[in-house]
């Protein structure tokens, strides 16, 4: 049980995992960053005033229901999974794995897909940053493989990303998913379901939620929730790189309460 509630505007995954797991997504509300980063920008790499970002990060830490160390990542659209540590050092990778109470992991996004993982035992959680490159490179499969649990015993929640209404990509993106699919059945499902032609000649509208779900199910995951929002459509709550170009980053956080 949470000892005190998280800010009301933060999203909390609706999924069945034990009470010792804390998981949430921040919104634009409540910080001190100014335009075009208003208000609660948590990315230091986007051109915002560093002092404002650090003050926002401090607010994030203070809003946690218990003292916790957060592992931050330098995200590179790859498939490297980092083991969370308590030393406050930012590590290079696109997923973070946590197996100790009092530790958490952070992923920053503004259209890319944050993917939460929790073993049903609650002793192990993870969080992945999945843009199309990382997704095609297997970041979700790599994250899942870090768990000693059977994939059927790991629950997944898909956080807010750019929806199929707005995620226009070139033919090379579709092809890279088909080429990198582990099986013919997966390649065929991706081809038939995850891309539809856009009004722009030679372009497609990609469903990043469906791509993630198809890949996770092919890897043996049974419990997948979330995947209904669009960061581009929801200007009030979310940053969107596709919509705004220079903008902030909101964060997803997962951890095990101390
Ligand atoms: Zn949209």
PDB file of C-alpha atoms and ligand atoms in Angstrom:
ATOM      1  CA  UNK A   1       0.000   0.000   0.000  1.00  0.00           C
ATOM      2  CA  UNK A   2       1.169   3.507  -0.775  1.00  0.00           C
ATOM      3  CA  UNK A   3       1.819   5.528   2.367  1.00  0.00           C
ATOM      4  CA  UNK A   4       0.805   8.727   0.601  1.00  0.00           C
ATOM      5  CA  UNK A   5      -0.888   9.214  -2.745  1.00  0.00           C
ATOM      6  CA  UNK A   6       0.909  10.261  -5.909  1.00  0.00           C
ATOM      7  CA  UNK A   7      -0.102  13.582  -7.560  1.00  0.00           C
ATOM      8  CA  UNK A   8      -3.602  13.205  -8.989  1.00  0.00           C
ATOM      9  CA  UNK A   9      -2.672  13.997 -12.594  1.00  0.00           C
ATOM     10  CA  UNK A  10      -0.061  11.232 -12.858  1.00  0.00           C
ATOM     11  CA  UNK A  11      -1.197   8.065 -14.619  1.00  0.00           C
ATOM     12  CA  UNK A  12      -1.102   4.822 -12.700  1.00  0.00           C
ATOM     13  CA  UNK A  13      -1.244   1.601 -14.725  1.00  0.00           C
ATOM     14  CA  UNK A  14      -4.403  -0.415 -14.255  1.00  0.00           C
ATOM     15  CA  UNK A  15      -2.859  -3.854 -13.986  1.00  0.00           C
ATOM     16  CA  UNK A  16      -2.831  -6.587 -11.409  1.00  0.00           C
ATOM     17  CA  UNK A  17       0.553  -6.604  -9.714  1.00  0.00           C
ATOM     18  CA  UNK A  18       1.358  -6.802  -5.988  1.00  0.00           C
ATOM     19  CA  UNK A  19       1.133  -3.661  -3.816  1.00  0.00           C
ATOM     20  CA  UNK A  20       4.904  -3.447  -3.379  1.00  0.00           C
ATOM     21  CA  UNK A  21       5.266  -2.369  -7.030  1.00  0.00           C
ATOM     22  CA  UNK A  22       5.102   1.383  -7.665  1.00  0.00           C
ATOM     23  CA  UNK A  23       4.495   2.464 -11.272  1.00  0.00           C
ATOM     24  CA  UNK A  24       3.380   5.764 -12.750  1.00  0.00           C
ATOM     25  CA  UNK A  25       3.696   8.206 -15.662  1.00  0.00           C
ATOM     26  CA  UNK A  26       4.111  11.959 -15.119  1.00  0.00           C
ATOM     27  CA  UNK A  27       2.281  14.609 -17.158  1.00  0.00           C
ATOM     28  CA  UNK A  28       3.122  18.194 -18.152  1.00  0.00           C
ATOM     29  CA  UNK A  29       1.486  19.505 -14.977  1.00  0.00           C
ATOM     30  CA  UNK A  30       3.162  20.842 -11.872  1.00  0.00           C
ATOM     31  CA  UNK A  31       6.699  21.877 -12.810  1.00  0.00           C
ATOM     32  CA  UNK A  32       8.523  25.179 -13.386  1.00  0.00           C
ATOM     33  CA  UNK A  33       9.841  24.845 -16.955  1.00  0.00           C
ATOM     34  CA  UNK A  34       8.841  27.594 -19.389  1.00  0.00           C
ATOM     35  CA  UNK A  35       7.745  27.407 -23.046  1.00  0.00           C
ATOM     36  CA  UNK A  36       8.292  25.334 -25.103  1.00  0.00           C
ATOM     37  CA  UNK A  37       9.044  22.932 -22.222  1.00  0.00           C
ATOM     38  CA  UNK A  38       6.128  23.855 -19.966  1.00  0.00           C
ATOM     39  CA  UNK A  39       5.797  22.737 -17.286  1.00  0.00           C
ATOM     40  CA  UNK A  40       7.098  19.493 -15.834  1.00  0.00           C
ATOM     41  CA  UNK A  41       9.991  18.728 -18.217  1.00  0.00           C
ATOM     42  CA  UNK A  42      12.314  16.048 -16.838  1.00  0.00           C
ATOM     43  CA  UNK A  43      14.766  15.794 -19.768  1.00  0.00           C
ATOM     44  CA  UNK A  44      18.142  17.491 -19.353  1.00  0.00           C
ATOM     45  CA  UNK A  45      19.107  16.898 -23.005  1.00  0.00           C
ATOM     46  CA  UNK A  46      16.379  18.903 -24.770  1.00  0.00           C
ATOM     47  CA  UNK A  47      17.615  22.509 -24.356  1.00  0.00           C
ATOM     48  CA  UNK A  48      15.635  23.500 -21.259  1.00  0.00           C
ATOM     49  CA  UNK A  49      17.271  25.489 -18.412  1.00  0.00           C
ATOM     50  CA  UNK A  50      19.147  22.842 -16.370  1.00  0.00           C
ATOM     51  CA  UNK A  51      18.196  24.432 -13.021  1.00  0.00           C
ATOM     52  CA  UNK A  52      14.510  24.144 -13.936  1.00  0.00           C
ATOM     53  CA  UNK A  53      14.871  20.482 -14.926  1.00  0.00           C
ATOM     54  CA  UNK A  54      16.759  19.684 -11.716  1.00  0.00           C
ATOM     55  CA  UNK A  55      14.061  21.403  -9.640  1.00  0.00           C
ATOM     56  CA  UNK A  56      11.422  19.337 -11.481  1.00  0.00           C
ATOM     57  CA  UNK A  57      13.413  16.158 -10.825  1.00  0.00           C
ATOM     58  CA  UNK A  58      13.591  17.067  -7.144  1.00  0.00           C
ATOM     59  CA  UNK A  59       9.798  17.387  -7.103  1.00  0.00           C
ATOM     60  CA  UNK A  60       9.572  13.931  -8.675  1.00  0.00           C
ATOM     61  CA  UNK A  61      11.761  12.443  -5.927  1.00  0.00           C
ATOM     62  CA  UNK A  62       9.777  14.192  -3.192  1.00  0.00           C
ATOM     63  CA  UNK A  63       6.476  12.914  -4.606  1.00  0.00           C
ATOM     64  CA  UNK A  64       7.552   9.274  -4.207  1.00  0.00           C
ATOM     65  CA  UNK A  65       5.660   7.548  -1.388  1.00  0.00           C
ATOM     66  CA  UNK A  66       8.899   6.314   0.196  1.00  0.00           C
ATOM     67  CA  UNK A  67      12.605   7.161  -0.121  1.00  0.00           C
ATOM     68  CA  UNK A  68      13.900   5.455  -3.259  1.00  0.00           C
ATOM     69  CA  UNK A  69      16.929   5.584  -5.539  1.00  0.00           C
ATOM     70  CA  UNK A  70      16.062   5.996  -9.218  1.00  0.00           C
ATOM     71  CA  UNK A  71      18.247   4.689 -12.043  1.00  0.00           C
ATOM     72  CA  UNK A  72      18.221   7.201 -14.927  1.00  0.00           C
ATOM     73  CA  UNK A  73      19.253   6.199 -18.455  1.00  0.00           C
ATOM     74  CA  UNK A  74      21.015   7.809 -21.368  1.00  0.00           C
ATOM     75  CA  UNK A  75      18.695   6.399 -24.028  1.00  0.00           C
ATOM     76  CA  UNK A  76      20.091   5.581 -27.470  1.00  0.00           C
ATOM     77  CA  UNK A  77      17.271   3.636 -29.232  1.00  0.00           C
ATOM     78  CA  UNK A  78      19.122   0.356 -28.706  1.00  0.00           C
ATOM     79  CA  UNK A  79      18.325  -2.846 -26.837  1.00  0.00           C
ATOM     80  CA  UNK A  80      20.700  -2.729 -23.851  1.00  0.00           C
ATOM     81  CA  UNK A  81      19.174  -3.572 -20.436  1.00  0.00           C
ATOM     82  CA  UNK A  82      20.766  -1.880 -17.403  1.00  0.00           C
ATOM     83  CA  UNK A  83      20.603  -3.308 -13.863  1.00  0.00           C
ATOM     84  CA  UNK A  84      19.384  -0.502 -11.588  1.00  0.00           C
ATOM     85  CA  UNK A  85      21.894   0.681  -8.979  1.00  0.00           C
ATOM     86  CA  UNK A  86      21.612   3.070  -6.053  1.00  0.00           C
ATOM     87  CA  UNK A  87      24.670   5.221  -6.884  1.00  0.00           C
ATOM     88  CA  UNK A  88      22.787   7.985  -8.812  1.00  0.00           C
ATOM     89  CA  UNK A  89      24.956   7.387 -11.913  1.00  0.00           C
ATOM     90  CA  UNK A  90      23.130   7.708 -15.266  1.00  0.00           C
ATOM     91  CA  UNK A  91      23.781   4.601 -17.377  1.00  0.00           C
ATOM     92  CA  UNK A  92      23.660   4.040 -21.134  1.00  0.00           C
ATOM     93  CA  UNK A  93      20.790   1.813 -22.222  1.00  0.00           C
ATOM     94  CA  UNK A  94      17.134   1.658 -23.180  1.00  0.00           C
ATOM     95  CA  UNK A  95      15.737  -0.545 -20.444  1.00  0.00           C
ATOM     96  CA  UNK A  96      16.245  -0.846 -16.709  1.00  0.00           C
ATOM     97  CA  UNK A  97      15.771  -3.947 -14.545  1.00  0.00           C
ATOM     98  CA  UNK A  98      15.106  -3.722 -10.795  1.00  0.00           C
ATOM     99  CA  UNK A  99      15.216  -6.590  -8.302  1.00  0.00           C
ATOM    100  CA  UNK A 100      15.776  -4.824  -4.976  1.00  0.00           C
ATOM    101  CA  UNK A 101      13.365  -2.956  -2.689  1.00  0.00           C
ATOM    102  CA  UNK A 102      14.029   0.780  -2.532  1.00  0.00           C
ATOM    103  CA  UNK A 103      15.201   0.933  -6.140  1.00  0.00           C
ATOM    104  CA  UNK A 104      13.438   2.168  -9.254  1.00  0.00           C
ATOM    105  CA  UNK A 105      14.056   2.905 -12.917  1.00  0.00           C
ATOM    106  CA  UNK A 106      13.135   5.864 -15.115  1.00  0.00           C
ATOM    107  CA  UNK A 107      12.458   6.149 -18.835  1.00  0.00           C
ATOM    108  CA  UNK A 108      11.951   9.516 -20.593  1.00  0.00           C
ATOM    109  CA  UNK A 109       9.663   9.797 -23.618  1.00  0.00           C
ATOM    110  CA  UNK A 110       7.779  12.191 -25.894  1.00  0.00           C
ATOM    111  CA  UNK A 111       6.112   9.769 -28.427  1.00  0.00           C
ATOM    112  CA  UNK A 112       8.248   6.637 -27.927  1.00  0.00           C
ATOM    113  CA  UNK A 113       6.598   3.786 -26.026  1.00  0.00           C
ATOM    114  CA  UNK A 114       7.340   3.195 -22.326  1.00  0.00           C
ATOM    115  CA  UNK A 115       6.796  -0.476 -21.458  1.00  0.00           C
ATOM    116  CA  UNK A 116       6.368  -1.561 -17.818  1.00  0.00           C
ATOM    117  CA  UNK A 117       7.151  -5.139 -16.721  1.00  0.00           C
ATOM    118  CA  UNK A 118       6.421  -6.759 -13.329  1.00  0.00           C
ATOM    119  CA  UNK A 119       6.811 -10.355 -12.234  1.00  0.00           C
ATOM    120  CA  UNK A 120       3.769 -11.617 -10.389  1.00  0.00           C
ATOM    121  CA  UNK A 121       5.983 -12.310  -7.386  1.00  0.00           C
ATOM    122  CA  UNK A 122       6.717  -8.545  -7.171  1.00  0.00           C
ATOM    123  CA  UNK A 123      10.390  -9.157  -6.517  1.00  0.00           C
ATOM    124  CA  UNK A 124      11.334  -8.035 -10.018  1.00  0.00           C
ATOM    125  CA  UNK A 125      10.249  -5.186 -12.300  1.00  0.00           C
ATOM    126  CA  UNK A 126      11.577  -3.475 -15.433  1.00  0.00           C
ATOM    127  CA  UNK A 127      10.881  -0.574 -17.740  1.00  0.00           C
ATOM    128  CA  UNK A 128      11.821  -0.210 -21.412  1.00  0.00           C
ATOM    129  CA  UNK A 129      12.007   2.737 -23.817  1.00  0.00           C
ATOM    130  CA  UNK A 130      10.785   1.578 -27.218  1.00  0.00           C
ATOM    131  CA  UNK A 131      10.882   3.757 -30.291  1.00  0.00           C
ATOM    132  CA  UNK A 132      10.604   1.904 -33.564  1.00  0.00           C
ATOM    133  CA  UNK A 133      14.354   1.269 -33.777  1.00  0.00           C
ATOM    134  CA  UNK A 134      14.588  -0.205 -30.283  1.00  0.00           C
ATOM    135  CA  UNK A 135      11.416  -2.199 -30.815  1.00  0.00           C
ATOM    136  CA  UNK A 136      12.743  -3.685 -34.067  1.00  0.00           C
ATOM    137  CA  UNK A 137      16.128  -4.307 -32.375  1.00  0.00           C
ATOM    138  CA  UNK A 138      14.392  -6.422 -29.705  1.00  0.00           C
ATOM    139  CA  UNK A 139      14.510  -4.180 -26.617  1.00  0.00           C
ATOM    140  CA  UNK A 140      11.293  -5.747 -25.263  1.00  0.00           C
ATOM    141  CA  UNK A 141      12.505  -9.321 -25.791  1.00  0.00           C
ATOM    142  CA  UNK A 142      15.858  -8.444 -24.158  1.00  0.00           C
ATOM    143  CA  UNK A 143      14.075  -6.915 -21.162  1.00  0.00           C
ATOM    144  CA  UNK A 144      11.819  -9.942 -20.777  1.00  0.00           C
ATOM    145  CA  UNK A 145      14.853 -12.245 -20.985  1.00  0.00           C
ATOM    146  CA  UNK A 146      16.401 -10.484 -17.988  1.00  0.00           C
ATOM    147  CA  UNK A 147      13.634 -11.985 -15.786  1.00  0.00           C
ATOM    148  CA  UNK A 148      14.201 -15.481 -14.363  1.00  0.00           C
ATOM    149  CA  UNK A 149      10.393 -15.849 -14.457  1.00  0.00           C
ATOM    150  CA  UNK A 150       8.439 -17.587 -17.203  1.00  0.00           C
ATOM    151  CA  UNK A 151       7.097 -14.914 -19.614  1.00  0.00           C
ATOM    152  CA  UNK A 152       3.548 -15.944 -18.692  1.00  0.00           C
ATOM    153  CA  UNK A 153       4.293 -14.839 -15.113  1.00  0.00           C
ATOM    154  CA  UNK A 154       5.381 -11.336 -16.151  1.00  0.00           C
ATOM    155  CA  UNK A 155       2.676  -8.662 -16.515  1.00  0.00           C
ATOM    156  CA  UNK A 156       3.120  -5.814 -18.974  1.00  0.00           C
ATOM    157  CA  UNK A 157       1.602  -2.326 -19.214  1.00  0.00           C
ATOM    158  CA  UNK A 158       1.990  -0.142 -22.310  1.00  0.00           C
ATOM    159  CA  UNK A 159       2.314   3.539 -21.341  1.00  0.00           C
ATOM    160  CA  UNK A 160       1.423   6.615 -23.425  1.00  0.00           C
ATOM    161  CA  UNK A 161       3.017   6.771 -26.896  1.00  0.00           C
ATOM    162  CA  UNK A 162       2.174   8.193 -30.301  1.00  0.00           C
ATOM    163  CA  UNK A 163      -0.956   6.422 -31.509  1.00  0.00           C
ATOM    164  CA  UNK A 164      -1.814   4.856 -34.880  1.00  0.00           C
ATOM    165  CA  UNK A 165      -3.692   8.095 -35.666  1.00  0.00           C
ATOM    166  CA  UNK A 166      -0.382   9.982 -35.927  1.00  0.00           C
ATOM    167  CA  UNK A 167       2.621   7.652 -36.196  1.00  0.00           C
ATOM    168  CA  UNK A 168       3.455   7.986 -39.895  1.00  0.00           C
ATOM    169  CA  UNK A 169       6.540   6.070 -41.051  1.00  0.00           C
ATOM    170  CA  UNK A 170       8.307   5.174 -44.287  1.00  0.00           C
ATOM    171  CA  UNK A 171       8.225   1.785 -46.010  1.00  0.00           C
ATOM    172  CA  UNK A 172      11.697   1.018 -44.607  1.00  0.00           C
ATOM    173  CA  UNK A 173      10.303   0.967 -41.064  1.00  0.00           C
ATOM    174  CA  UNK A 174       7.614  -1.562 -41.994  1.00  0.00           C
ATOM    175  CA  UNK A 175      10.227  -3.651 -43.801  1.00  0.00           C
ATOM    176  CA  UNK A 176      12.617  -3.628 -40.846  1.00  0.00           C
ATOM    177  CA  UNK A 177       9.905  -5.070 -38.572  1.00  0.00           C
ATOM    178  CA  UNK A 178       9.041  -7.770 -41.094  1.00  0.00           C
ATOM    179  CA  UNK A 179      12.715  -8.636 -41.635  1.00  0.00           C
ATOM    180  CA  UNK A 180      13.538  -8.762 -37.902  1.00  0.00           C
ATOM    181  CA  UNK A 181      10.496 -10.833 -36.840  1.00  0.00           C
ATOM    182  CA  UNK A 182      11.531 -14.032 -35.038  1.00  0.00           C
ATOM    183  CA  UNK A 183       9.039 -16.225 -36.914  1.00  0.00           C
ATOM    184  CA  UNK A 184       7.127 -16.216 -40.199  1.00  0.00           C
ATOM    185  CA  UNK A 185       3.853 -16.061 -38.244  1.00  0.00           C
ATOM    186  CA  UNK A 186       4.986 -12.908 -36.453  1.00  0.00           C
ATOM    187  CA  UNK A 187       6.206 -11.318 -39.690  1.00  0.00           C
ATOM    188  CA  UNK A 188       2.859 -12.039 -41.295  1.00  0.00           C
ATOM    189  CA  UNK A 189       0.840 -10.668 -38.341  1.00  0.00           C
ATOM    190  CA  UNK A 190       2.931  -7.479 -38.343  1.00  0.00           C
ATOM    191  CA  UNK A 191       2.508  -7.090 -42.099  1.00  0.00           C
ATOM    192  CA  UNK A 192      -1.272  -7.597 -41.957  1.00  0.00           C
ATOM    193  CA  UNK A 193      -2.172  -5.732 -38.759  1.00  0.00           C
ATOM    194  CA  UNK A 194       0.385  -3.172 -37.607  1.00  0.00           C
ATOM    195  CA  UNK A 195       0.723  -0.939 -40.684  1.00  0.00           C
ATOM    196  CA  UNK A 196      -1.927   0.673 -42.872  1.00  0.00           C
ATOM    197  CA  UNK A 197      -1.262   2.941 -45.853  1.00  0.00           C
ATOM    198  CA  UNK A 198      -1.379   6.649 -44.982  1.00  0.00           C
ATOM    199  CA  UNK A 199      -2.721   9.366 -47.273  1.00  0.00           C
ATOM    200  CA  UNK A 200       0.913  10.214 -48.094  1.00  0.00           C
ATOM    201  CA  UNK A 201       2.226   8.163 -51.037  1.00  0.00           C
ATOM    202  CA  UNK A 202       4.570   5.379 -49.881  1.00  0.00           C
ATOM    203  CA  UNK A 203       3.997   6.068 -46.172  1.00  0.00           C
ATOM    204  CA  UNK A 204       2.267   4.016 -43.486  1.00  0.00           C
ATOM    205  CA  UNK A 205       0.517   4.661 -40.207  1.00  0.00           C
ATOM    206  CA  UNK A 206       2.165   2.335 -37.691  1.00  0.00           C
ATOM    207  CA  UNK A 207       0.501   0.967 -34.559  1.00  0.00           C
ATOM    208  CA  UNK A 208       3.351   0.915 -32.035  1.00  0.00           C
ATOM    209  CA  UNK A 209       1.084  -0.609 -29.376  1.00  0.00           C
ATOM    210  CA  UNK A 210       0.158  -3.499 -31.623  1.00  0.00           C
ATOM    211  CA  UNK A 211       3.790  -3.982 -32.693  1.00  0.00           C
ATOM    212  CA  UNK A 212       4.801  -4.228 -29.028  1.00  0.00           C
ATOM    213  CA  UNK A 213       1.901  -6.540 -28.169  1.00  0.00           C
ATOM    214  CA  UNK A 214       2.516  -8.873 -31.122  1.00  0.00           C
ATOM    215  CA  UNK A 215       6.211  -9.158 -30.246  1.00  0.00           C
ATOM    216  CA  UNK A 216       5.541  -9.695 -26.537  1.00  0.00           C
ATOM    217  CA  UNK A 217       2.861 -12.332 -27.186  1.00  0.00           C
ATOM    218  CA  UNK A 218       5.209 -14.108 -29.589  1.00  0.00           C
ATOM    219  CA  UNK A 219       7.735 -14.148 -26.708  1.00  0.00           C
ATOM    220  CA  UNK A 220       5.191 -15.799 -24.382  1.00  0.00           C
ATOM    221  CA  UNK A 221       3.707 -12.846 -22.478  1.00  0.00           C
ATOM    222  CA  UNK A 222       0.018 -13.371 -21.623  1.00  0.00           C
ATOM    223  CA  UNK A 223      -0.952 -10.302 -19.586  1.00  0.00           C
ATOM    224  CA  UNK A 224      -0.743  -6.987 -21.462  1.00  0.00           C
ATOM    225  CA  UNK A 225      -2.673  -3.850 -20.456  1.00  0.00           C
ATOM    226  CA  UNK A 226      -2.681  -0.206 -21.581  1.00  0.00           C
ATOM    227  CA  UNK A 227      -1.905   1.027 -25.084  1.00  0.00           C
ATOM    228  CA  UNK A 228      -4.881   3.283 -25.693  1.00  0.00           C
ATOM    229  CA  UNK A 229      -3.519   6.860 -25.488  1.00  0.00           C
ATOM    230  CA  UNK A 230      -1.891   9.138 -28.083  1.00  0.00           C
ATOM    231  CA  UNK A 231       0.777  11.625 -26.970  1.00  0.00           C
ATOM    232  CA  UNK A 232       0.298  13.664 -30.177  1.00  0.00           C
ATOM    233  CA  UNK A 233      -3.468  14.013 -29.669  1.00  0.00           C
ATOM    234  CA  UNK A 234      -3.256  14.757 -25.925  1.00  0.00           C
ATOM    235  CA  UNK A 235      -1.499  18.137 -25.869  1.00  0.00           C
ATOM    236  CA  UNK A 236      -2.633  19.000 -22.345  1.00  0.00           C
ATOM    237  CA  UNK A 237      -1.001  16.007 -20.702  1.00  0.00           C
ATOM    238  CA  UNK A 238       1.899  14.876 -22.870  1.00  0.00           C
ATOM    239  CA  UNK A 239       4.951  16.110 -24.718  1.00  0.00           C
ATOM    240  CA  UNK A 240       5.089  15.004 -28.350  1.00  0.00           C
ATOM    241  CA  UNK A 241       8.246  15.306 -30.408  1.00  0.00           C
ATOM    242  CA  UNK A 242       6.347  14.706 -33.648  1.00  0.00           C
ATOM    243  CA  UNK A 243       3.840  17.418 -32.819  1.00  0.00           C
ATOM    244  CA  UNK A 244       6.134  20.100 -31.383  1.00  0.00           C
ATOM    245  CA  UNK A 245       9.768  19.358 -32.330  1.00  0.00           C
ATOM    246  CA  UNK A 246      11.572  21.173 -29.532  1.00  0.00           C
ATOM    247  CA  UNK A 247       9.715  20.087 -26.401  1.00  0.00           C
ATOM    248  CA  UNK A 248      10.138  18.434 -23.016  1.00  0.00           C
ATOM    249  CA  UNK A 249      10.078  14.843 -21.810  1.00  0.00           C
ATOM    250  CA  UNK A 250       7.727  13.189 -19.343  1.00  0.00           C
ATOM    251  CA  UNK A 251       8.839  10.127 -17.421  1.00  0.00           C
ATOM    252  CA  UNK A 252       7.653   6.659 -16.634  1.00  0.00           C
ATOM    253  CA  UNK A 253       8.870   5.199 -13.344  1.00  0.00           C
ATOM    254  CA  UNK A 254       8.736   1.683 -11.923  1.00  0.00           C
ATOM    255  CA  UNK A 255      10.172   0.469  -8.657  1.00  0.00           C
ATOM    256  CA  UNK A 256       9.866  -1.831  -5.667  1.00  0.00           C
ATOM    257  CA  UNK A 257       8.851  -0.069  -2.464  1.00  0.00           C
ATOM    258  CA  UNK A 258      11.314  -0.366   0.433  1.00  0.00           C
TER     259      UNK A 258
HETATM  260 ZN1  LIG B   1      -3.015  10.839 -32.312  1.00  0.00          ZN
END
